[in-house]
Tab-separated table of N, CA and C in Angstrom:
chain	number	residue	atom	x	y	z
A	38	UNK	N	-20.885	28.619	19.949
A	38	UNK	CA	-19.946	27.589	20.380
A	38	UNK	C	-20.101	26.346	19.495
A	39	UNK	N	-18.501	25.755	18.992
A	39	UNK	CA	-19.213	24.585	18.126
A	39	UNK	C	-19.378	23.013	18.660
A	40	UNK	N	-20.445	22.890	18.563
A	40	UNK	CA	-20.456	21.693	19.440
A	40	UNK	C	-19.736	20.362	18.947
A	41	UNK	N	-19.256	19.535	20.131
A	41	UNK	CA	-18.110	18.773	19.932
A	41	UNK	C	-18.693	17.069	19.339
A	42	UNK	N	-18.076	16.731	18.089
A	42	UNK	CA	-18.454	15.383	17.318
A	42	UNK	C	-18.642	14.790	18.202
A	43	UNK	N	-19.631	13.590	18.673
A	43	UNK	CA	-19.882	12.468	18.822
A	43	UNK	C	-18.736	11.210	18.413
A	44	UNK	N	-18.350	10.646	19.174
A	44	UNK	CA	-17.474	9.234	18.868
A	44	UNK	C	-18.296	8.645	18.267
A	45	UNK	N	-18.013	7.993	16.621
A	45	UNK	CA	-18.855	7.337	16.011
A	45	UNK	C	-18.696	5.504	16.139
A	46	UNK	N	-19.286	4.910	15.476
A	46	UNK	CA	-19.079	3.256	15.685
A	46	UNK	C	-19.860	3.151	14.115
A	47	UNK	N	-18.987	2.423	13.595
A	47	UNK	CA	-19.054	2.119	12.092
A	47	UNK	C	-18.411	0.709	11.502
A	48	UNK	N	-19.385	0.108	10.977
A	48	UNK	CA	-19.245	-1.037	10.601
A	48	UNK	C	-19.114	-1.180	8.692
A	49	UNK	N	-17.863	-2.114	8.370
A	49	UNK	CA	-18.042	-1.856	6.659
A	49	UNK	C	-17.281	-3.613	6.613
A	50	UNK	N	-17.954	-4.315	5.833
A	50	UNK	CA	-17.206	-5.136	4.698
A	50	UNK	C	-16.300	-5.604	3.964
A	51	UNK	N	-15.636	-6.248	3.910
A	51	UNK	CA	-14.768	-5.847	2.922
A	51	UNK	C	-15.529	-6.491	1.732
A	52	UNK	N	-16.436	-7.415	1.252
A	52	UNK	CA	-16.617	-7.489	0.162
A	52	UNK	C	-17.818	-6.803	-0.145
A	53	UNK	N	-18.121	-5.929	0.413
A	53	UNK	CA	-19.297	-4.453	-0.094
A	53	UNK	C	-18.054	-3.244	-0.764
A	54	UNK	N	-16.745	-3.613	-0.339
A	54	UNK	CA	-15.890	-2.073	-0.929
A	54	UNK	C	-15.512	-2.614	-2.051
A	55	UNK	N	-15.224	-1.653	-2.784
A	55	UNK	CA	-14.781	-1.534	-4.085
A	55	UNK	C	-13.104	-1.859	-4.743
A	56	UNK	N	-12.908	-2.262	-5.496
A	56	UNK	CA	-11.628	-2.369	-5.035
A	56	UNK	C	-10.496	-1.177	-6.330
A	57	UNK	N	-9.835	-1.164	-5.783
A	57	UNK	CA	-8.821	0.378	-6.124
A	57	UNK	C	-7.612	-0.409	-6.732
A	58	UNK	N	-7.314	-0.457	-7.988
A	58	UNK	CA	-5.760	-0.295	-8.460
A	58	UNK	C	-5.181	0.626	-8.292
A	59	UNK	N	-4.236	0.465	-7.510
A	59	UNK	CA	-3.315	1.681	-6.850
A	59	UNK	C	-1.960	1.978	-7.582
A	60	UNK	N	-1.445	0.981	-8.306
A	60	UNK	CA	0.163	0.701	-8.534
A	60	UNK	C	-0.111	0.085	-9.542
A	61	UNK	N	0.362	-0.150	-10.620
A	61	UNK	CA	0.718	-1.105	-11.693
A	61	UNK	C	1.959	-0.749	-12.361
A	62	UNK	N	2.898	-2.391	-12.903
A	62	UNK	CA	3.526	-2.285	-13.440
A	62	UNK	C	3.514	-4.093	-14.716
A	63	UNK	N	4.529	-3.525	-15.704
A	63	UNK	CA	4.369	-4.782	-16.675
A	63	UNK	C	5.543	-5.395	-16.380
A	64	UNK	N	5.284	-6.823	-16.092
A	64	UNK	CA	6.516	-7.519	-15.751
A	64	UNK	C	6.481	-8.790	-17.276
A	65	UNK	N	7.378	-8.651	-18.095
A	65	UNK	CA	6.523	-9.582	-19.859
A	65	UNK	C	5.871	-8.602	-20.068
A	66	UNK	N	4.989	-10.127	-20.398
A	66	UNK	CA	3.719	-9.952	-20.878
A	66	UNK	C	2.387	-9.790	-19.963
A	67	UNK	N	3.113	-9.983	-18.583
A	67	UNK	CA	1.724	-9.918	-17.573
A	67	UNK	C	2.018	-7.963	-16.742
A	68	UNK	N	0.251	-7.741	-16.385
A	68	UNK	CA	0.459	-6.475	-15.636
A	68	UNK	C	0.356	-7.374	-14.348
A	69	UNK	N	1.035	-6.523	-13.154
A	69	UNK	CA	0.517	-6.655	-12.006
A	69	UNK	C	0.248	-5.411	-11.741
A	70	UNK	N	-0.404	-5.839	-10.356
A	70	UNK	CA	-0.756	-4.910	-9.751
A	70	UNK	C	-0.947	-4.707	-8.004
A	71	UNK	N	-1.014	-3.560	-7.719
A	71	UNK	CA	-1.081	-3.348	-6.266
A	71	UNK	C	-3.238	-3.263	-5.949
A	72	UNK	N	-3.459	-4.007	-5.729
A	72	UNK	CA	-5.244	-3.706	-5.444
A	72	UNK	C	-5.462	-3.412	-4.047
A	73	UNK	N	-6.236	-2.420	-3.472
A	73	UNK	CA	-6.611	-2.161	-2.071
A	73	UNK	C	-8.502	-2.045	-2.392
A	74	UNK	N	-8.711	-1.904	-1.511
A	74	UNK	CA	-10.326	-1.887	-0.466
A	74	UNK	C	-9.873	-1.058	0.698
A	75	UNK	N	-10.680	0.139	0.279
A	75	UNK	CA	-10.745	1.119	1.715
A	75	UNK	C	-11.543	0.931	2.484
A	76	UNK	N	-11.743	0.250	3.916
A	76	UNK	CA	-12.489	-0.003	5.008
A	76	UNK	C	-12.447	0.984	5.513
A	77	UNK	N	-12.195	2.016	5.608
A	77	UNK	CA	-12.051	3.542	6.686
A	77	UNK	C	-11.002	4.129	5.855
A	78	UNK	N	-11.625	5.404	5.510
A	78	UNK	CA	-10.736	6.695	4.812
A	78	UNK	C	-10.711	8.121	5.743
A	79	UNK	N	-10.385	8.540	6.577
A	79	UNK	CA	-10.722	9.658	7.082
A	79	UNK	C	-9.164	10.305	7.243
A	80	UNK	N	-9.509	11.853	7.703
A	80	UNK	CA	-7.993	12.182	7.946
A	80	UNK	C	-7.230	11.792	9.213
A	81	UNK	N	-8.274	11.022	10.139
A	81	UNK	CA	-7.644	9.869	11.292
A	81	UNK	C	-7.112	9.025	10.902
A	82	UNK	N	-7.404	8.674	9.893
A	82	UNK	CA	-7.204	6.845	9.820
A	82	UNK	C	-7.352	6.466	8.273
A	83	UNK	N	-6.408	5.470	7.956
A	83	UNK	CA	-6.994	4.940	6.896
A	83	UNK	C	-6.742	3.624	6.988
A	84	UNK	N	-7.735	2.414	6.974
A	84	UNK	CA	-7.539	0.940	7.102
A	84	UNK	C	-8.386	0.335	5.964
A	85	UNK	N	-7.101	-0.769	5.665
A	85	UNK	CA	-7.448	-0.632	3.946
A	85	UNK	C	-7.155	-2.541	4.021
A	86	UNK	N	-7.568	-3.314	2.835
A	86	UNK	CA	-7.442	-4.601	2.963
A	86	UNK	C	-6.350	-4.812	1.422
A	87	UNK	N	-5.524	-5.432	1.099
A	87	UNK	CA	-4.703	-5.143	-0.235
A	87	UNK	C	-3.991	-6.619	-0.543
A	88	UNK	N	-4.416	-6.642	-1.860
A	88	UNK	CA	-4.051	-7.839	-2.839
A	88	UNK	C	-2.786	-7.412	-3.596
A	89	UNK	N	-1.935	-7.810	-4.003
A	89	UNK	CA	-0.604	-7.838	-4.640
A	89	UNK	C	-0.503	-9.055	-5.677
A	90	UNK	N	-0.623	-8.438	-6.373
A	90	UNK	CA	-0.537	-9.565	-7.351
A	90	UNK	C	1.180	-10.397	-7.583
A	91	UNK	N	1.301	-11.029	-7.823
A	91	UNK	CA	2.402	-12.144	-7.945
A	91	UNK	C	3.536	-11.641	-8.555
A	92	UNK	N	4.898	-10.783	-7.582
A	92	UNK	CA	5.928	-10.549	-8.675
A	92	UNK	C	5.488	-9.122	-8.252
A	93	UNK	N	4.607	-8.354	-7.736
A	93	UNK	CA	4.266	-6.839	-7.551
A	93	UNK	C	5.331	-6.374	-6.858
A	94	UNK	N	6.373	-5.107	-7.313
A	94	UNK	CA	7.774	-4.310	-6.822
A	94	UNK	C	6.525	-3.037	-6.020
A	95	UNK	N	7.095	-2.635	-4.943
A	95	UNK	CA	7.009	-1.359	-4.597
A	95	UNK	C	7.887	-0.914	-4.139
A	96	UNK	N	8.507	0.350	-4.481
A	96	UNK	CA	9.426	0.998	-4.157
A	96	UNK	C	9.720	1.380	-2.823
A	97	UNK	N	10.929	1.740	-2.513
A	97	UNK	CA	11.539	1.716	-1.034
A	97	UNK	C	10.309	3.519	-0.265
A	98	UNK	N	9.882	3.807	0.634
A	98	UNK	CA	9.101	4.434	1.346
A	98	UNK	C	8.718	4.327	2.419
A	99	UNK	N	8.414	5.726	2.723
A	99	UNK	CA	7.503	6.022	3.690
A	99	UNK	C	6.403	6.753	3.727
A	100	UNK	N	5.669	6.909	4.751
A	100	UNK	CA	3.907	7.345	4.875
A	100	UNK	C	4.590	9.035	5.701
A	101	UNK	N	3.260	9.572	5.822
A	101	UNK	CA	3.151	10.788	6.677
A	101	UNK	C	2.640	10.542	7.139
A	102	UNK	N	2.316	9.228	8.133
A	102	UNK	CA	1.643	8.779	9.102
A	102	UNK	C	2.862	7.791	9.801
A	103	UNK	N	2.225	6.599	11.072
A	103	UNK	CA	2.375	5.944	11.532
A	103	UNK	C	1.514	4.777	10.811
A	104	UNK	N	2.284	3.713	10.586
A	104	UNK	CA	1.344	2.441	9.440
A	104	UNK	C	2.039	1.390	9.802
A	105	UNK	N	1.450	0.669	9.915
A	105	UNK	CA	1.106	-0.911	10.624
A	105	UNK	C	0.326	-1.724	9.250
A	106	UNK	N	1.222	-3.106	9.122
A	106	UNK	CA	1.187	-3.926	8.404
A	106	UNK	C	0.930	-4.958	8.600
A	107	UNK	N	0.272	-6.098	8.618
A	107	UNK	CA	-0.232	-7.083	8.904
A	107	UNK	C	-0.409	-8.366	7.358
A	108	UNK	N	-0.033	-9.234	7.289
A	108	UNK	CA	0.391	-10.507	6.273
A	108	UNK	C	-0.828	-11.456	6.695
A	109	UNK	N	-1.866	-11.245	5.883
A	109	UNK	CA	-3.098	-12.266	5.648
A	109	UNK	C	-2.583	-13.801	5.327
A	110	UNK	N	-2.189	-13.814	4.049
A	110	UNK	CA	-1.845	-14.757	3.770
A	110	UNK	C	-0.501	-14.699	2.164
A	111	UNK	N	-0.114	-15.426	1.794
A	111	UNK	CA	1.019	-15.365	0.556
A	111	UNK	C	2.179	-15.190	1.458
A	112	UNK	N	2.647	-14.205	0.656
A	112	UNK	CA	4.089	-13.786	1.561
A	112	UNK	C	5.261	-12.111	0.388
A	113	UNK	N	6.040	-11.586	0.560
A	113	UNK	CA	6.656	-10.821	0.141
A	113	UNK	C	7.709	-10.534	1.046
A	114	UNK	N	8.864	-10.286	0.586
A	114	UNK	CA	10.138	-9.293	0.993
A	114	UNK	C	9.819	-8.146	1.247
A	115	UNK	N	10.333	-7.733	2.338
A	115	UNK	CA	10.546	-5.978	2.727
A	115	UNK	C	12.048	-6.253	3.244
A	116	UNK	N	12.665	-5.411	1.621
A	116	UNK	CA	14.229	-5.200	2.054
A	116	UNK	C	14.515	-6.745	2.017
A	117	UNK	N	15.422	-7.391	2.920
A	117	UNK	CA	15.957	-8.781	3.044
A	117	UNK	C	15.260	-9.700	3.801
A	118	UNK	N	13.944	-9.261	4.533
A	118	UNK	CA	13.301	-9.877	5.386
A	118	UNK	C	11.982	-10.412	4.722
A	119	UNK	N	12.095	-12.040	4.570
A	119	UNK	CA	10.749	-12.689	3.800
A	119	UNK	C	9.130	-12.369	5.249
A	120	UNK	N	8.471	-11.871	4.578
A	120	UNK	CA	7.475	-11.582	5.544
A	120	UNK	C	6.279	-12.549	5.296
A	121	UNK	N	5.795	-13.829	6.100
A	121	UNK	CA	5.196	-14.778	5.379
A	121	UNK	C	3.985	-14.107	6.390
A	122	UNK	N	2.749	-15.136	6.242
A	122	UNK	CA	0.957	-14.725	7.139
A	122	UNK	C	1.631	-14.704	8.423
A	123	UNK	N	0.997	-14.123	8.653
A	123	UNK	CA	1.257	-13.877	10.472
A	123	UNK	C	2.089	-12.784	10.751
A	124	UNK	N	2.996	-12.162	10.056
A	124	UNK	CA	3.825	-11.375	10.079
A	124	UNK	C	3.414	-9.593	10.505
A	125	UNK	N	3.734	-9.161	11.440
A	125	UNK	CA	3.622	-7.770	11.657
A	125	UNK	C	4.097	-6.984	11.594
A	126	UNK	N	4.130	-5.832	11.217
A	126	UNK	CA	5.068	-4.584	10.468
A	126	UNK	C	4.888	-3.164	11.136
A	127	UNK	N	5.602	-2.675	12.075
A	127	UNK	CA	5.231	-1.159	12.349
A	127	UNK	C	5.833	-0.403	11.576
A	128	UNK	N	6.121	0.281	11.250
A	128	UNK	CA	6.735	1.669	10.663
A	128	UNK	C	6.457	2.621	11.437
A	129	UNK	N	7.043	3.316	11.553
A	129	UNK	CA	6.701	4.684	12.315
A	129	UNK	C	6.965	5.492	11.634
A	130	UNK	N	6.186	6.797	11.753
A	130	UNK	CA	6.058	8.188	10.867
A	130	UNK	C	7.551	8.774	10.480
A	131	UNK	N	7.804	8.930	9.702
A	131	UNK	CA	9.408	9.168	9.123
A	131	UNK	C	10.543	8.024	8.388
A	132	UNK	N	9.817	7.004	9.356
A	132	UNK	CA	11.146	6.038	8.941
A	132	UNK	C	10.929	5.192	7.193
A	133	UNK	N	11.081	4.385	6.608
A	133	UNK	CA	11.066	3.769	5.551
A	133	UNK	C	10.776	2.288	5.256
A	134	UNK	N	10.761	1.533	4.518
A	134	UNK	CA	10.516	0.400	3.966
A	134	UNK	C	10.623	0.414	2.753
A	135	UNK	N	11.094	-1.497	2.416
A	135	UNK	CA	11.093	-1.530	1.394
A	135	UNK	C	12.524	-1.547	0.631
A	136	UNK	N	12.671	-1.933	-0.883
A	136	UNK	CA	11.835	-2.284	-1.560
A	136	UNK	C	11.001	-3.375	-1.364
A	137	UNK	N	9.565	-3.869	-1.328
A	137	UNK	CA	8.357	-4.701	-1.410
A	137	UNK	C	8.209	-5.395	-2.412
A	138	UNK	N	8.687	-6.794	-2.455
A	138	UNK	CA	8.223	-7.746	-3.459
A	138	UNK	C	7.433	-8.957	-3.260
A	139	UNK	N	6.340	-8.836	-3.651
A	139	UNK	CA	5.287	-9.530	-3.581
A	139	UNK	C	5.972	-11.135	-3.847
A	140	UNK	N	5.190	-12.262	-2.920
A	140	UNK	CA	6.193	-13.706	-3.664
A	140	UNK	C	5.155	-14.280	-4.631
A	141	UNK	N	5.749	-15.411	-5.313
A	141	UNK	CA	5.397	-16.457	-6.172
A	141	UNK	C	3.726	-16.491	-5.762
A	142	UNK	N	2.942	-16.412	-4.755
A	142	UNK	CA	1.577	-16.214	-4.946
A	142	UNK	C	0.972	-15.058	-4.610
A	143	UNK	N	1.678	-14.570	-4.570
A	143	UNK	CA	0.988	-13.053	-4.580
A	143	UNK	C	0.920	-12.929	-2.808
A	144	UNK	N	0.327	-11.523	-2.156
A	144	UNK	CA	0.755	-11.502	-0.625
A	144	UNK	C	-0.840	-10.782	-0.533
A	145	UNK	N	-1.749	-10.887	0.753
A	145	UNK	CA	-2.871	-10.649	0.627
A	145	UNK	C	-2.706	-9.309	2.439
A	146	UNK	N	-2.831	-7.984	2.665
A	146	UNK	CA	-2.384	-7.484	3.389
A	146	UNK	C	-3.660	-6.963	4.557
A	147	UNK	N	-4.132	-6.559	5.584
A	147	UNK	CA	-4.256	-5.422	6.391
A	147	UNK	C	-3.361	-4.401	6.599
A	148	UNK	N	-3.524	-3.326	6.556
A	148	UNK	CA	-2.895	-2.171	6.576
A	148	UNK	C	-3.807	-1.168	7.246
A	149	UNK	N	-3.070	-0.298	8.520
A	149	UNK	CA	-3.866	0.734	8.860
A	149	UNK	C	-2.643	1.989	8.658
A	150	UNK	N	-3.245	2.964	8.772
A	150	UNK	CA	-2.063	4.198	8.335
A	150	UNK	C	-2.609	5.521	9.428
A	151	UNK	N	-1.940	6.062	10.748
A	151	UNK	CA	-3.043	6.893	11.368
A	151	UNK	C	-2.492	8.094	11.178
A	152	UNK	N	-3.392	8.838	10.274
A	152	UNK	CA	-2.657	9.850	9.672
A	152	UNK	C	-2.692	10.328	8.442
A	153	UNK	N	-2.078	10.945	7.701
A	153	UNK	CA	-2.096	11.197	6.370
A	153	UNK	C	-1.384	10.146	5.854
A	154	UNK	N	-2.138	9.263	5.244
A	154	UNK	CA	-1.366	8.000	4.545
A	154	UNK	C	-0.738	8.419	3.255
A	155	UNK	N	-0.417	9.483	2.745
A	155	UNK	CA	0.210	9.579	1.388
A	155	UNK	C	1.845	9.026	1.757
A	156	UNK	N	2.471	9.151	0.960
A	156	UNK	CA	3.724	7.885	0.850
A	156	UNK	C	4.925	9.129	0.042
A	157	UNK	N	6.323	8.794	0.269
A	157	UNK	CA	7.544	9.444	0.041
A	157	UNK	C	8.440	8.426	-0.422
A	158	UNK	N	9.081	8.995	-1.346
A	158	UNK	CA	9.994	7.775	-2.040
A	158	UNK	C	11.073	7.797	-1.305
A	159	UNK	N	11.673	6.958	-0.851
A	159	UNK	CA	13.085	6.907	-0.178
A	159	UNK	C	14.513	6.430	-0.920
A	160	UNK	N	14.147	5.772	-2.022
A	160	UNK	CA	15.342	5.526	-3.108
A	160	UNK	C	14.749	5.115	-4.425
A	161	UNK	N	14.521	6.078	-4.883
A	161	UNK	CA	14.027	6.023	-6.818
A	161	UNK	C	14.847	5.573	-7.503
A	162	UNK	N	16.347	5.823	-7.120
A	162	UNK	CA	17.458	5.040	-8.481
A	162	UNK	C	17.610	3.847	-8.094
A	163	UNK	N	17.204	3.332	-6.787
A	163	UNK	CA	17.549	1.964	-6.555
A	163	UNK	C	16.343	1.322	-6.933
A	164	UNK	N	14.995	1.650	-7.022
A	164	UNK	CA	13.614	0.883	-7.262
A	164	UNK	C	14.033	1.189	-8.835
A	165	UNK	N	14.457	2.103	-9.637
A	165	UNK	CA	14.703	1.752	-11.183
A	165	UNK	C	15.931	0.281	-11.388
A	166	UNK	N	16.820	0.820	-10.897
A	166	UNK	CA	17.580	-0.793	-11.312
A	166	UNK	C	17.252	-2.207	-10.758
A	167	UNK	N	16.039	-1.730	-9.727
A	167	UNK	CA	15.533	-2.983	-8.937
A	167	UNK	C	14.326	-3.626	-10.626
A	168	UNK	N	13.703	-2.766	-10.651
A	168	UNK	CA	12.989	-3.061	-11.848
A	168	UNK	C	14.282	-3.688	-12.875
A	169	UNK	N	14.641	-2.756	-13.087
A	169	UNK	CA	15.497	-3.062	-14.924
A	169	UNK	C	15.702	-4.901	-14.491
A	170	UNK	N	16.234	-4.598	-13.162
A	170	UNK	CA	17.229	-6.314	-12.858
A	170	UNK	C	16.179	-7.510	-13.094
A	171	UNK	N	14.678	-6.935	-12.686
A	171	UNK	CA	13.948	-7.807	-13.046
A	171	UNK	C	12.676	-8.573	-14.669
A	172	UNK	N	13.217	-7.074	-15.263
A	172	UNK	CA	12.867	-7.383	-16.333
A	172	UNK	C	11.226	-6.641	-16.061
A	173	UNK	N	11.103	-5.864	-15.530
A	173	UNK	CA	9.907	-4.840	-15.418
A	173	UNK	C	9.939	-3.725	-15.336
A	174	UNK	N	8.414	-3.103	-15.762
A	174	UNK	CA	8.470	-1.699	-15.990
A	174	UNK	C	7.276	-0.797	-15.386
A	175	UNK	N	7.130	0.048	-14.853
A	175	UNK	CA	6.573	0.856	-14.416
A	175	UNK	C	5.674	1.448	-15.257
A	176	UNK	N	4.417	1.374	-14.724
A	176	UNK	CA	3.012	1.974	-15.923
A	176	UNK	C	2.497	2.949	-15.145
A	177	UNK	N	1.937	3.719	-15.628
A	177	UNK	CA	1.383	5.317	-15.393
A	177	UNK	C	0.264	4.263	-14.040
A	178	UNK	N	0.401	5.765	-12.734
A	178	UNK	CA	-0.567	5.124	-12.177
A	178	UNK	C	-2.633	4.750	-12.338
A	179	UNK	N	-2.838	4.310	-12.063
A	179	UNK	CA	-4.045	3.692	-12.575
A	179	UNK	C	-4.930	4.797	-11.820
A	180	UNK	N	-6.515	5.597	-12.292
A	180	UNK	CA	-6.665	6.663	-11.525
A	180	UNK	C	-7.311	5.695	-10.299
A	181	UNK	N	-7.897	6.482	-9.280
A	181	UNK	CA	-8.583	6.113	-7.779
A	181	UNK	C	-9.463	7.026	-7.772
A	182	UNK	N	-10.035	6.723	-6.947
A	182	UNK	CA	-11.120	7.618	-6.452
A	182	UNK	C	-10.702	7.878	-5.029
A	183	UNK	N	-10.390	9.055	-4.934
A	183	UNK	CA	-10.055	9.947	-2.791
A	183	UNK	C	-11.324	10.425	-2.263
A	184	UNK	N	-11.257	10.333	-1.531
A	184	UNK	CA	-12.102	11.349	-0.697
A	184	UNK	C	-11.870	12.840	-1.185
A	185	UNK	N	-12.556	14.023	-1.606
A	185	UNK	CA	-12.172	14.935	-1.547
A	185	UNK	C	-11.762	15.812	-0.998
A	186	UNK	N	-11.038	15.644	0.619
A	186	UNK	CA	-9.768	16.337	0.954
A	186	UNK	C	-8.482	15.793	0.781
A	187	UNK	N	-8.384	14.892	0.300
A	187	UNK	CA	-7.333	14.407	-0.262
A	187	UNK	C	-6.799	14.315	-1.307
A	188	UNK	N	-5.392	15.224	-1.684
A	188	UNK	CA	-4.473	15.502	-3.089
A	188	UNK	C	-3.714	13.953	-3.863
A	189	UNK	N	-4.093	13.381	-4.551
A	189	UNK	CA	-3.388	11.948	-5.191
A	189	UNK	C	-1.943	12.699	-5.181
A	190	UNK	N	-1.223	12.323	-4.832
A	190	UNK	CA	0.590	12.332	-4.435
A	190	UNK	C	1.104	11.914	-4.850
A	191	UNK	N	0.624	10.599	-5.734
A	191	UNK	CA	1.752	9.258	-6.544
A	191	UNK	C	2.458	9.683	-6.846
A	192	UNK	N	2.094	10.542	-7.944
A	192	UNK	CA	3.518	11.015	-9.231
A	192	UNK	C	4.498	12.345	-9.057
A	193	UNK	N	4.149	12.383	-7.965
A	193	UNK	CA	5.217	13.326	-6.853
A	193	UNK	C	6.384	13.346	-6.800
């Protein structure tokens, strides 16, 4: 008989984690970028802390989870809605967001994802002319380090 996990209690940092370029693109002469810190990676859960650098596009999407968004501090657009600190974001499993533009100081995030957090594009020809309009370009993604049950999906 296999005996049943223990409920664990786990404590992590955020400035003991490492931090992950997830996204980059060249806007000029400057890169930005999408930066996260994984506080919890499991196939329950993933709660992650994420820097956006100033001017950072992410394309219109969704998760294979349920993901909840939370605005530290800065601010960014989702779609037509300016999302400044304080701001809370559900998504629910299927639905979409986005396009995501980071503002004039960059947007500093909590994010939990319960579920398989990999991500689905919901409009690729509109995140290309969203770029072109802005005079940016899309750079190969930057590698990560997963957990090893987990397949990197980006370039999907």
């Amino acid at each position: 008989m296999k005996e049943k996990k223990q409920p664990q209690l786990r404590f992590r940092h955020r400035d003991e984690e490492k931090w992950q370029e997830v996204r980059a693109q060249q806007h000029g002469d400057r890169r930005v970028s999408v930066w996260e810190k994984w506080l919890e990676f499991t196939p329950e859960c993933l709660c992650l802390y994420a820097k956006w650098d100033p001017g950072m596009i992410v394309h219109k999407h969704g998760h294979n989870s349920h993901h909840v968004i939370y605005v530290i501090s800065g601010s960014m657009h989702c779609g037509d809605v300016l999302c400044t600190e304080g701001m809370h974001i559900t998504l629910e499993k299927g639905a979409a967001l986005g396009p995501l533009e980071a503002g004039p100081e960059g947007v500093e995030l909590f994010e939990v994802m319960m579920g398989d957090p990999r991500s689905w594009p919901a409009d690729p020809e509109g995140f290309e002319a969203l770029l072109a309009s802005r005079g940016a370009k899309k750079l190969p993604n930057p590698p990560i380090e997963l957990p090893d049950w987990i397949k990197d999906t980006r370039s999907e």
